[in-house]
Short mmCIF file of C-alpha atoms in Angstrom, two decimals:
data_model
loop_
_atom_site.label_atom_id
_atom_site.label_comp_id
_atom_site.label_asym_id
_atom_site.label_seq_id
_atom_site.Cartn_x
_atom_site.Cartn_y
_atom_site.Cartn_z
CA UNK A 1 -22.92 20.04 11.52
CA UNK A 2 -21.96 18.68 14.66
CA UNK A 3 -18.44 17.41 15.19
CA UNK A 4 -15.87 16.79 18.39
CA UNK A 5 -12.75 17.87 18.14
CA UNK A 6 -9.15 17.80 19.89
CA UNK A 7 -8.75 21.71 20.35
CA UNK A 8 -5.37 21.34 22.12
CA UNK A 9 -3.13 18.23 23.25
CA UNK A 10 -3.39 17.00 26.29
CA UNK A 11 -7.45 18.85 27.21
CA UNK A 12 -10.45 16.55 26.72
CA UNK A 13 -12.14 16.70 23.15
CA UNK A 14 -14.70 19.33 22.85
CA UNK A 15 -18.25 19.43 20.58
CA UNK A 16 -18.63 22.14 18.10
CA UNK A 17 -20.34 22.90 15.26
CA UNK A 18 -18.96 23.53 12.34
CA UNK A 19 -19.54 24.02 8.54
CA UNK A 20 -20.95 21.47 6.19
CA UNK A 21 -18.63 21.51 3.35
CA UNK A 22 -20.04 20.32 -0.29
CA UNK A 23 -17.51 18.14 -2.11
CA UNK A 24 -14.95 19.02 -4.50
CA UNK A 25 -13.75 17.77 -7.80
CA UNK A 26 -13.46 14.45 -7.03
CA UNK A 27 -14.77 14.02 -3.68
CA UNK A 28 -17.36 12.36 -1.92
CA UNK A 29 -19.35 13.88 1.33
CA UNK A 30 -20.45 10.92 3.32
CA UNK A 31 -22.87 11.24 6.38
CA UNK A 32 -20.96 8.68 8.86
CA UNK A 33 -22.89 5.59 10.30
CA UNK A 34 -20.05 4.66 12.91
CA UNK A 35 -16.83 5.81 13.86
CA UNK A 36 -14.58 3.84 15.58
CA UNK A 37 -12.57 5.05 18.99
CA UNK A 38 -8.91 3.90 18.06
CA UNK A 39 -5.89 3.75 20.41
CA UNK A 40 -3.95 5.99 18.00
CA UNK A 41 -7.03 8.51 19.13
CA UNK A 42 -5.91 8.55 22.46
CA UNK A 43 -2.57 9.19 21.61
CA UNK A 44 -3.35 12.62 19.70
CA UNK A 45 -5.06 13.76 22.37
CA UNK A 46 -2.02 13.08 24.58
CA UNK A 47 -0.12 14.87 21.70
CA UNK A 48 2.30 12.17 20.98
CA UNK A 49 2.26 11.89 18.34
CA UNK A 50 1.24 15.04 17.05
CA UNK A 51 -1.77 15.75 15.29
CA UNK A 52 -3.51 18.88 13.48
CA UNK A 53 -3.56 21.66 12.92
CA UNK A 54 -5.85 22.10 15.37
CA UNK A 55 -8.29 22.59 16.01
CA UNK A 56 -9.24 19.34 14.47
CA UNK A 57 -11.99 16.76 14.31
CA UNK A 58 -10.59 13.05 14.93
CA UNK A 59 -11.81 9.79 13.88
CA UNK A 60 -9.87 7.62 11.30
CA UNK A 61 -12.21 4.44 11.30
CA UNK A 62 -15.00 5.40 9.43
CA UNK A 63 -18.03 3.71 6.92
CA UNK A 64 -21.42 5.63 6.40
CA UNK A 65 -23.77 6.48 3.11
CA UNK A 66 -22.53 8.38 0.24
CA UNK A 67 -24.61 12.05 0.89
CA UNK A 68 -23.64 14.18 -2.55
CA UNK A 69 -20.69 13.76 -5.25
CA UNK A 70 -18.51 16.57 -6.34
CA UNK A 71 -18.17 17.46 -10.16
CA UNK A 72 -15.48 14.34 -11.85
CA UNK A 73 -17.15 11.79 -9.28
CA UNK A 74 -19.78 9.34 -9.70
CA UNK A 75 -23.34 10.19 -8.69
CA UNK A 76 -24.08 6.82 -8.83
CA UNK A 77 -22.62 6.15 -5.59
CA UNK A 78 -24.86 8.19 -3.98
CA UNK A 79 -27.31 6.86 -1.40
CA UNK A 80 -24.67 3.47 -1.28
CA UNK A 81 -22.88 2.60 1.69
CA UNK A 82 -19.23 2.98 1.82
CA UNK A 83 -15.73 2.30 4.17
CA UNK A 84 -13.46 4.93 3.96
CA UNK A 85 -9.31 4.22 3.56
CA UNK A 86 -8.22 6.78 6.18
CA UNK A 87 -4.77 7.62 4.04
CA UNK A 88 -5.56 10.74 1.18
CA UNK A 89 -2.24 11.01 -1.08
CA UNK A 90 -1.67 11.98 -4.45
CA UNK A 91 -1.89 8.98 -6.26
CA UNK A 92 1.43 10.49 -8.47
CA UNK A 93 4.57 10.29 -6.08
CA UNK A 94 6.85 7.37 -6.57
CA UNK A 95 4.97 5.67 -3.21
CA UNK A 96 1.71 6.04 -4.78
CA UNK A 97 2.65 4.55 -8.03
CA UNK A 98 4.22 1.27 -6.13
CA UNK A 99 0.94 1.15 -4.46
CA UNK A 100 2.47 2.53 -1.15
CA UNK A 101 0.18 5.40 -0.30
CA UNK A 102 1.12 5.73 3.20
CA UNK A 103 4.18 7.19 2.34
CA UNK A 104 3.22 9.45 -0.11
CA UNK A 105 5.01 12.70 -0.08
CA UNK A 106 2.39 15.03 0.33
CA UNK A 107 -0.19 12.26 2.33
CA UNK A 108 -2.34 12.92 5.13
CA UNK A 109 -4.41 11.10 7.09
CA UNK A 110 -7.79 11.23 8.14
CA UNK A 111 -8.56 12.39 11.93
CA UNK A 112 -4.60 13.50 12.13
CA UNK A 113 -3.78 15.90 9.59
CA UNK A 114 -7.60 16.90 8.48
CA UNK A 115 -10.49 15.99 9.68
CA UNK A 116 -11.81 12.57 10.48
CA UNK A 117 -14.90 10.76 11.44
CA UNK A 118 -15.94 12.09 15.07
CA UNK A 119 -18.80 14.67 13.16
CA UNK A 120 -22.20 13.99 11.04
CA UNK A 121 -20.40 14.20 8.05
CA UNK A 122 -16.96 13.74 6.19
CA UNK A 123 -15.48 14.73 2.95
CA UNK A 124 -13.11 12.51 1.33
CA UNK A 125 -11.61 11.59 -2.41
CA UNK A 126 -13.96 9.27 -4.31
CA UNK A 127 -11.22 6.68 -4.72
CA UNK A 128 -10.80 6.22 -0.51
CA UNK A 129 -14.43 5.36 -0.66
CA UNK A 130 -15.17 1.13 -0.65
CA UNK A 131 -18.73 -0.16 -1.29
CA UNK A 132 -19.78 -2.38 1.13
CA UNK A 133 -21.00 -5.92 0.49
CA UNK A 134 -24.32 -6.49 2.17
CA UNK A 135 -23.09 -8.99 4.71
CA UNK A 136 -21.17 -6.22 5.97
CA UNK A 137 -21.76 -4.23 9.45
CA UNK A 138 -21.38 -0.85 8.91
CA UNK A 139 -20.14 -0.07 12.53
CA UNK A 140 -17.95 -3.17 11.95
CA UNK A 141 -16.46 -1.69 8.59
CA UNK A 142 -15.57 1.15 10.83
CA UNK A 143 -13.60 -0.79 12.67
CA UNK A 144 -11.98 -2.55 9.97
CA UNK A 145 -10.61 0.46 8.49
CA UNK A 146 -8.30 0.86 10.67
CA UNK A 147 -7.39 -2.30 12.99
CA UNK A 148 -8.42 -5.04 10.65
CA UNK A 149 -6.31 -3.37 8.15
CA UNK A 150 -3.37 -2.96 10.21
CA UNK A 151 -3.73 -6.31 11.57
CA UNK A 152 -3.99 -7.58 7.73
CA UNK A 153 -1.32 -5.21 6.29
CA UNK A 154 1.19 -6.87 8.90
CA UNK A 155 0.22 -10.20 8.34
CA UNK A 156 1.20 -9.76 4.89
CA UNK A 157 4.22 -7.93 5.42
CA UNK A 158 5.34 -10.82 7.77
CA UNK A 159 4.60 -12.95 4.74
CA UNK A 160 2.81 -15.54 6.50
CA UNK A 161 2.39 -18.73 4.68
CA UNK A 162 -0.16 -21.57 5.12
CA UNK A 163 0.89 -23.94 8.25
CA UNK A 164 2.82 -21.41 10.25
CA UNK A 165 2.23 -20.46 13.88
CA UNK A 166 1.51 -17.02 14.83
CA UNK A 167 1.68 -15.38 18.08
CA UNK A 168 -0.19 -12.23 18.90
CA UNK A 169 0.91 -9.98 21.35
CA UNK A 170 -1.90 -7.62 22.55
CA UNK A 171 -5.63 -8.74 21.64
CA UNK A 172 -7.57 -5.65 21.93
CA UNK A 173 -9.03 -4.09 18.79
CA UNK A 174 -6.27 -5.00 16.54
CA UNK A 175 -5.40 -8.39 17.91
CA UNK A 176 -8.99 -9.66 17.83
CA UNK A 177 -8.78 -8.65 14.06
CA UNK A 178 -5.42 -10.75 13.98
CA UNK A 179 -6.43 -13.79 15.40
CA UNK A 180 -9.10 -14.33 13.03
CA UNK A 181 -6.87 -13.11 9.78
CA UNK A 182 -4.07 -15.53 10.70
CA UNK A 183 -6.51 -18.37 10.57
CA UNK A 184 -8.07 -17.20 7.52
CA UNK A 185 -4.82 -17.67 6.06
CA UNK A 186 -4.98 -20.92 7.51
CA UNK A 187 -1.45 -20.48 10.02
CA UNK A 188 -1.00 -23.65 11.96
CA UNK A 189 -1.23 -22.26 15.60
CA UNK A 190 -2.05 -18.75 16.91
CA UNK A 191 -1.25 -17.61 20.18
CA UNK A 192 -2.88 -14.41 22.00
CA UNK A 193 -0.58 -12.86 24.55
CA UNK A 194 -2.64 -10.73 27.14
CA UNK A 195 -2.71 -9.72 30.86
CA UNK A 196 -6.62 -9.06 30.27
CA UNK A 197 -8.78 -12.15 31.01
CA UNK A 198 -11.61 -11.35 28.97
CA UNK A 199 -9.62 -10.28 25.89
CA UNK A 200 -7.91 -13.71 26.29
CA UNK A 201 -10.91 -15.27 26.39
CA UNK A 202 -12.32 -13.48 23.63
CA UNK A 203 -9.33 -14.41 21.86
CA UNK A 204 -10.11 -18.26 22.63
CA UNK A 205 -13.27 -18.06 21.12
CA UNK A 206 -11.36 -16.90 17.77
CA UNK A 207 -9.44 -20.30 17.90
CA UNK A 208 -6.57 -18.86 19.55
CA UNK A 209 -4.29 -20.77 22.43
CA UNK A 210 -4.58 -18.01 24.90
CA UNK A 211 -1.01 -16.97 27.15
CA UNK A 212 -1.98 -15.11 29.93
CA UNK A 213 1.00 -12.99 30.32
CA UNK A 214 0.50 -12.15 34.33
CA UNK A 215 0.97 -15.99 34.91
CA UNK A 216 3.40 -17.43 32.90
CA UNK A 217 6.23 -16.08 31.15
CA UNK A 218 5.17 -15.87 27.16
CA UNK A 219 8.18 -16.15 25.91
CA UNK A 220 9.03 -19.52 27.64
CA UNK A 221 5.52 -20.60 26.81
CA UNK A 222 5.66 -19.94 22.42
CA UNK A 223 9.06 -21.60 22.70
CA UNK A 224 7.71 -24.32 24.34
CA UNK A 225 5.03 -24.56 21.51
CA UNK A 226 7.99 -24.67 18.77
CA UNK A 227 8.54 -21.19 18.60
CA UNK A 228 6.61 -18.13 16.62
CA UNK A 229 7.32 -18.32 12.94
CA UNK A 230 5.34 -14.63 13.06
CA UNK A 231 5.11 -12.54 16.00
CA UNK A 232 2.92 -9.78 15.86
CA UNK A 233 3.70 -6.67 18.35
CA UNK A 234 0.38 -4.49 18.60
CA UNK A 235 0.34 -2.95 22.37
CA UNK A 236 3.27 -0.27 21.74
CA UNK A 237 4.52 -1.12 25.04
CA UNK A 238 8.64 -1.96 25.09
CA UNK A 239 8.15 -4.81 27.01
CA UNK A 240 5.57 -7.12 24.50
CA UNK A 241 8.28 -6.33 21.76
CA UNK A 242 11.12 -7.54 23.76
CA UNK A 243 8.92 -10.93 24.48
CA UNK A 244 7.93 -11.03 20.25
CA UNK A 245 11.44 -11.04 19.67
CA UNK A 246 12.71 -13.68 22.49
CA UNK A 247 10.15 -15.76 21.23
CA UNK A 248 10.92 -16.06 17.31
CA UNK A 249 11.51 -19.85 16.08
CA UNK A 250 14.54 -19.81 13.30
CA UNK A 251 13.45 -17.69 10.29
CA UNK A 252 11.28 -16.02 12.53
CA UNK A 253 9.58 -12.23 11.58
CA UNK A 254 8.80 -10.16 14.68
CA UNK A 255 6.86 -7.06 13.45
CA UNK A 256 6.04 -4.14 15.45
CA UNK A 257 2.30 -2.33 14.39
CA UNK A 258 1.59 -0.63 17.88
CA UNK A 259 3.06 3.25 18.91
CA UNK A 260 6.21 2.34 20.47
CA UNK A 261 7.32 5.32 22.57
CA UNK A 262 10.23 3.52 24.10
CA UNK A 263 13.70 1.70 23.32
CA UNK A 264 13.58 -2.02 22.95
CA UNK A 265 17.26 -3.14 23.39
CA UNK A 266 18.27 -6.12 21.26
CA UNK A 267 20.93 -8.69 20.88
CA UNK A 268 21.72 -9.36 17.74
CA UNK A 269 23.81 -12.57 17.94
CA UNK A 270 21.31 -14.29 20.13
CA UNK A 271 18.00 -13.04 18.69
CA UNK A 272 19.09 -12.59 14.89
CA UNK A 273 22.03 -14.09 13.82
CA UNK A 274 21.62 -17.27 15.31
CA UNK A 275 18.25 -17.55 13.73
CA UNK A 276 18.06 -15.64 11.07
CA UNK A 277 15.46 -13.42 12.10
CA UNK A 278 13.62 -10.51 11.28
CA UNK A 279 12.12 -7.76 12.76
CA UNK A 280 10.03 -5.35 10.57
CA UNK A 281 8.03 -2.47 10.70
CA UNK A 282 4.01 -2.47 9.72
CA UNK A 283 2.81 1.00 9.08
CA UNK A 284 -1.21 1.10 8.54
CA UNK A 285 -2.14 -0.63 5.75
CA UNK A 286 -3.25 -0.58 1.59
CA UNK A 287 -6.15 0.81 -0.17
CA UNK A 288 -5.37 -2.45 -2.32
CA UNK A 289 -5.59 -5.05 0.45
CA UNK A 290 -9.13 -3.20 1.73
CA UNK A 291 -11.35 -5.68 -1.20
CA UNK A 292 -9.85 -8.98 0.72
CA UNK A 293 -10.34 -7.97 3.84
CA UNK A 294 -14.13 -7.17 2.80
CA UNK A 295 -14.43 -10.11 1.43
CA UNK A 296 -13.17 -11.85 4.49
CA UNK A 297 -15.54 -10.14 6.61
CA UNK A 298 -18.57 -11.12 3.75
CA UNK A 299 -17.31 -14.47 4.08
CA UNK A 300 -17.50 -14.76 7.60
CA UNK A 301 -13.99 -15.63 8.42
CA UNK A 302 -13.47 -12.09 10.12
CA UNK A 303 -16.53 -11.53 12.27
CA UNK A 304 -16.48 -8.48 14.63
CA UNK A 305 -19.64 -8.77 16.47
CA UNK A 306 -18.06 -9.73 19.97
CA UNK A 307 -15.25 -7.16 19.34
CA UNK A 308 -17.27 -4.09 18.74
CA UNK A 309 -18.21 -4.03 22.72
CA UNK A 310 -19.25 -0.81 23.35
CA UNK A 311 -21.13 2.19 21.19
CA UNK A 312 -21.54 6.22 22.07
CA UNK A 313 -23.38 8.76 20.98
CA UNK A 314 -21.67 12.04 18.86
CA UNK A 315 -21.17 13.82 22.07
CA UNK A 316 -17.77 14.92 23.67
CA UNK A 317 -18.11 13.34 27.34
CA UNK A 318 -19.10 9.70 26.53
CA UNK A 319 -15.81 9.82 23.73
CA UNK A 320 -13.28 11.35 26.02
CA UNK A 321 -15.23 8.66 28.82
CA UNK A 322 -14.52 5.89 26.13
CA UNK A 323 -11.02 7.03 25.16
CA UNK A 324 -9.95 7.23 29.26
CA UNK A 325 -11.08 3.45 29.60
CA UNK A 326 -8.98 2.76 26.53
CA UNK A 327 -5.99 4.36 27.64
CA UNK A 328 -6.32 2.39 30.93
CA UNK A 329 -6.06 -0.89 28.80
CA UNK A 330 -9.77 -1.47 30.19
CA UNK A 331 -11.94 -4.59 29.56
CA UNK A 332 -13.91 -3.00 26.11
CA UNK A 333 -12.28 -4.36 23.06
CA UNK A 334 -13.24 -1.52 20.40
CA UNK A 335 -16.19 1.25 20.44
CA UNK A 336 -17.75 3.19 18.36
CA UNK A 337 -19.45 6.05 17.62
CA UNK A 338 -23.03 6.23 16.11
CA UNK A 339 -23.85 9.86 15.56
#
């Protein structure tokens, strides 16, 4: 089969072709239907952080068609269309039995430690496998595998209540995702925090008060709203976390989601103390919270059909082409690929 894969960090992502595996004991093979080009993706090529080993096929948004079972796993499944849950573990270690996968001791993750979604086919355990409702794009599920479920996984970690007013810093693929999640859990006010126009205004269109963060200072301008009860960090750039912190209201939960490669110096009497703040970590998200966001996208409250901007074919040049404009924090929100 046909797959594209990082061969070293830092060189573009080449097209080979590799074997077709047949599943295991427990496994499903599913032939993808999209696979979505994630920031994280860029990053591994970079190689920071590090993925492999190498050479390896990326790709951890994924949803396709069940293609064969392996012996222990439902052949009933096959021919049905799934989402995948990009983290394999155990389901044994103490992380896995508090429903806590993503730390599980001997996890990996799809497209970083084995191989992901950028190839005709991928093999994965039964139980990472979600049916999809039929209201349900499959080249949006792709999408939602990864920054839907981030965006919803730190949402709940920032335990957001009803009434609340949420400010989003960075609306690409994630933020999109988090604008519409916050108002499905009905916050009071969301703000979108972007230097991109057309991400702002996509943003707007969500419901969102859009700050246009090359015009006005954000901080100044959430504060001026009240304050963020929830500020969610999703760019990985210092600066944006600096500004969610600075702009918590008392009780406040900043909570940083993107890769942060750099310090973000604090002051704790001013920014904590005084308010009793938080600031929290999201790390990806919980085969368990996958069903809700489903059924928010079945529902209509999460709707990525203006955020999925851009698609590719299977082929190396258009993805390394599609992961340069992402890099450059171009005007494409999230693409995918539809081998």
């Amino acid at each position: 089969m046909r797959a594209v894969q990082l061969v070293a960090a830092g060189r573009p992502l080449e097209e080979h072709d590799v074997g077709l595996a047949d599943p295991g004991p427990g496994e499903l093979r599913v032939r993808v239907g999209a696979a979505g080009i994630c920031r994280s993706d860029v990053h591994y090529r970079a190689g920071e952080p590090q993925a492999g080993p190498l050479p390896l096929t990326l790709g951890h948004e994924i949803a396709g068609v069940v293609d064969a079972a392996g012996p222990g796993a439902s052949q009933e499944v096959v021919g049905t269309r799934v989402a995948i849950h990009y983290q394999v573990s155990c389901g044994e270690c103490a992380y896995c039995e508090r429903g806590s996968e993503q730390f599980c001791v001997s996890g990996a993750m799809l497209g970083k430690d084995r191989d992901g979604g950028y190839a005709e086919y991928v093999t994965v355990p039964a139980r990472n496998a979600f049916p999809l409702p039929d209201e349900v794009d499959i080249e949006h599920a792709a999408v939602m595998m990864c920054s839907s479920a981030t965006s919803l996984h730190a949402l709940r970690k920032a335990r957001l209540v009803r009434g609340e007013t949420v400010a989003v810093f960075g609306v690409g693929g994630l933020g999109q995702s988090a604008v519409q999640l916050a108002r499905a859990f009905e916050a009071g006010k969301v703000l979108a925090v972007d230097i991109n126009p057309a991400k702002l205004e996509l943003a707007a269109r969500f419901g969102a008060e859009p700050v246009d963060a090359r015009a006005t200072d954000p901080v100044e301008a959430i504060r001026a709203a009240g304050g963020a009860d929830v500020a969610l960090e999703l760019t990985g750039l210092p600066e944006p976390m600096r500004q969610a912190i600075e702009s918590l209201a008392v009780f406040g939960r900043a909570v940083a989601v993107g890769l942060n490669q750099g310090p973000v110096p604090l002051f704790p009497y001013r920014e904590l103390i005084t308010r009793e703040a938080e600031i929290m970590g999201a790390a990806d998200h919980l085969a368990s919270e996958i069903p809700l966001l489903l059924a928010f996208a079945a529902s209509g409250r999460l709707d990525l059909s203006d955020v999925v901007t851009h698609r590719v074919p299977l082929e190396a040049g258009p993805i390394n082409q599609a992961m340069d404009r992402l890099e450059e924090f171009g005007d494409s929100v999230r693409t995918v690929i539809v081998p």
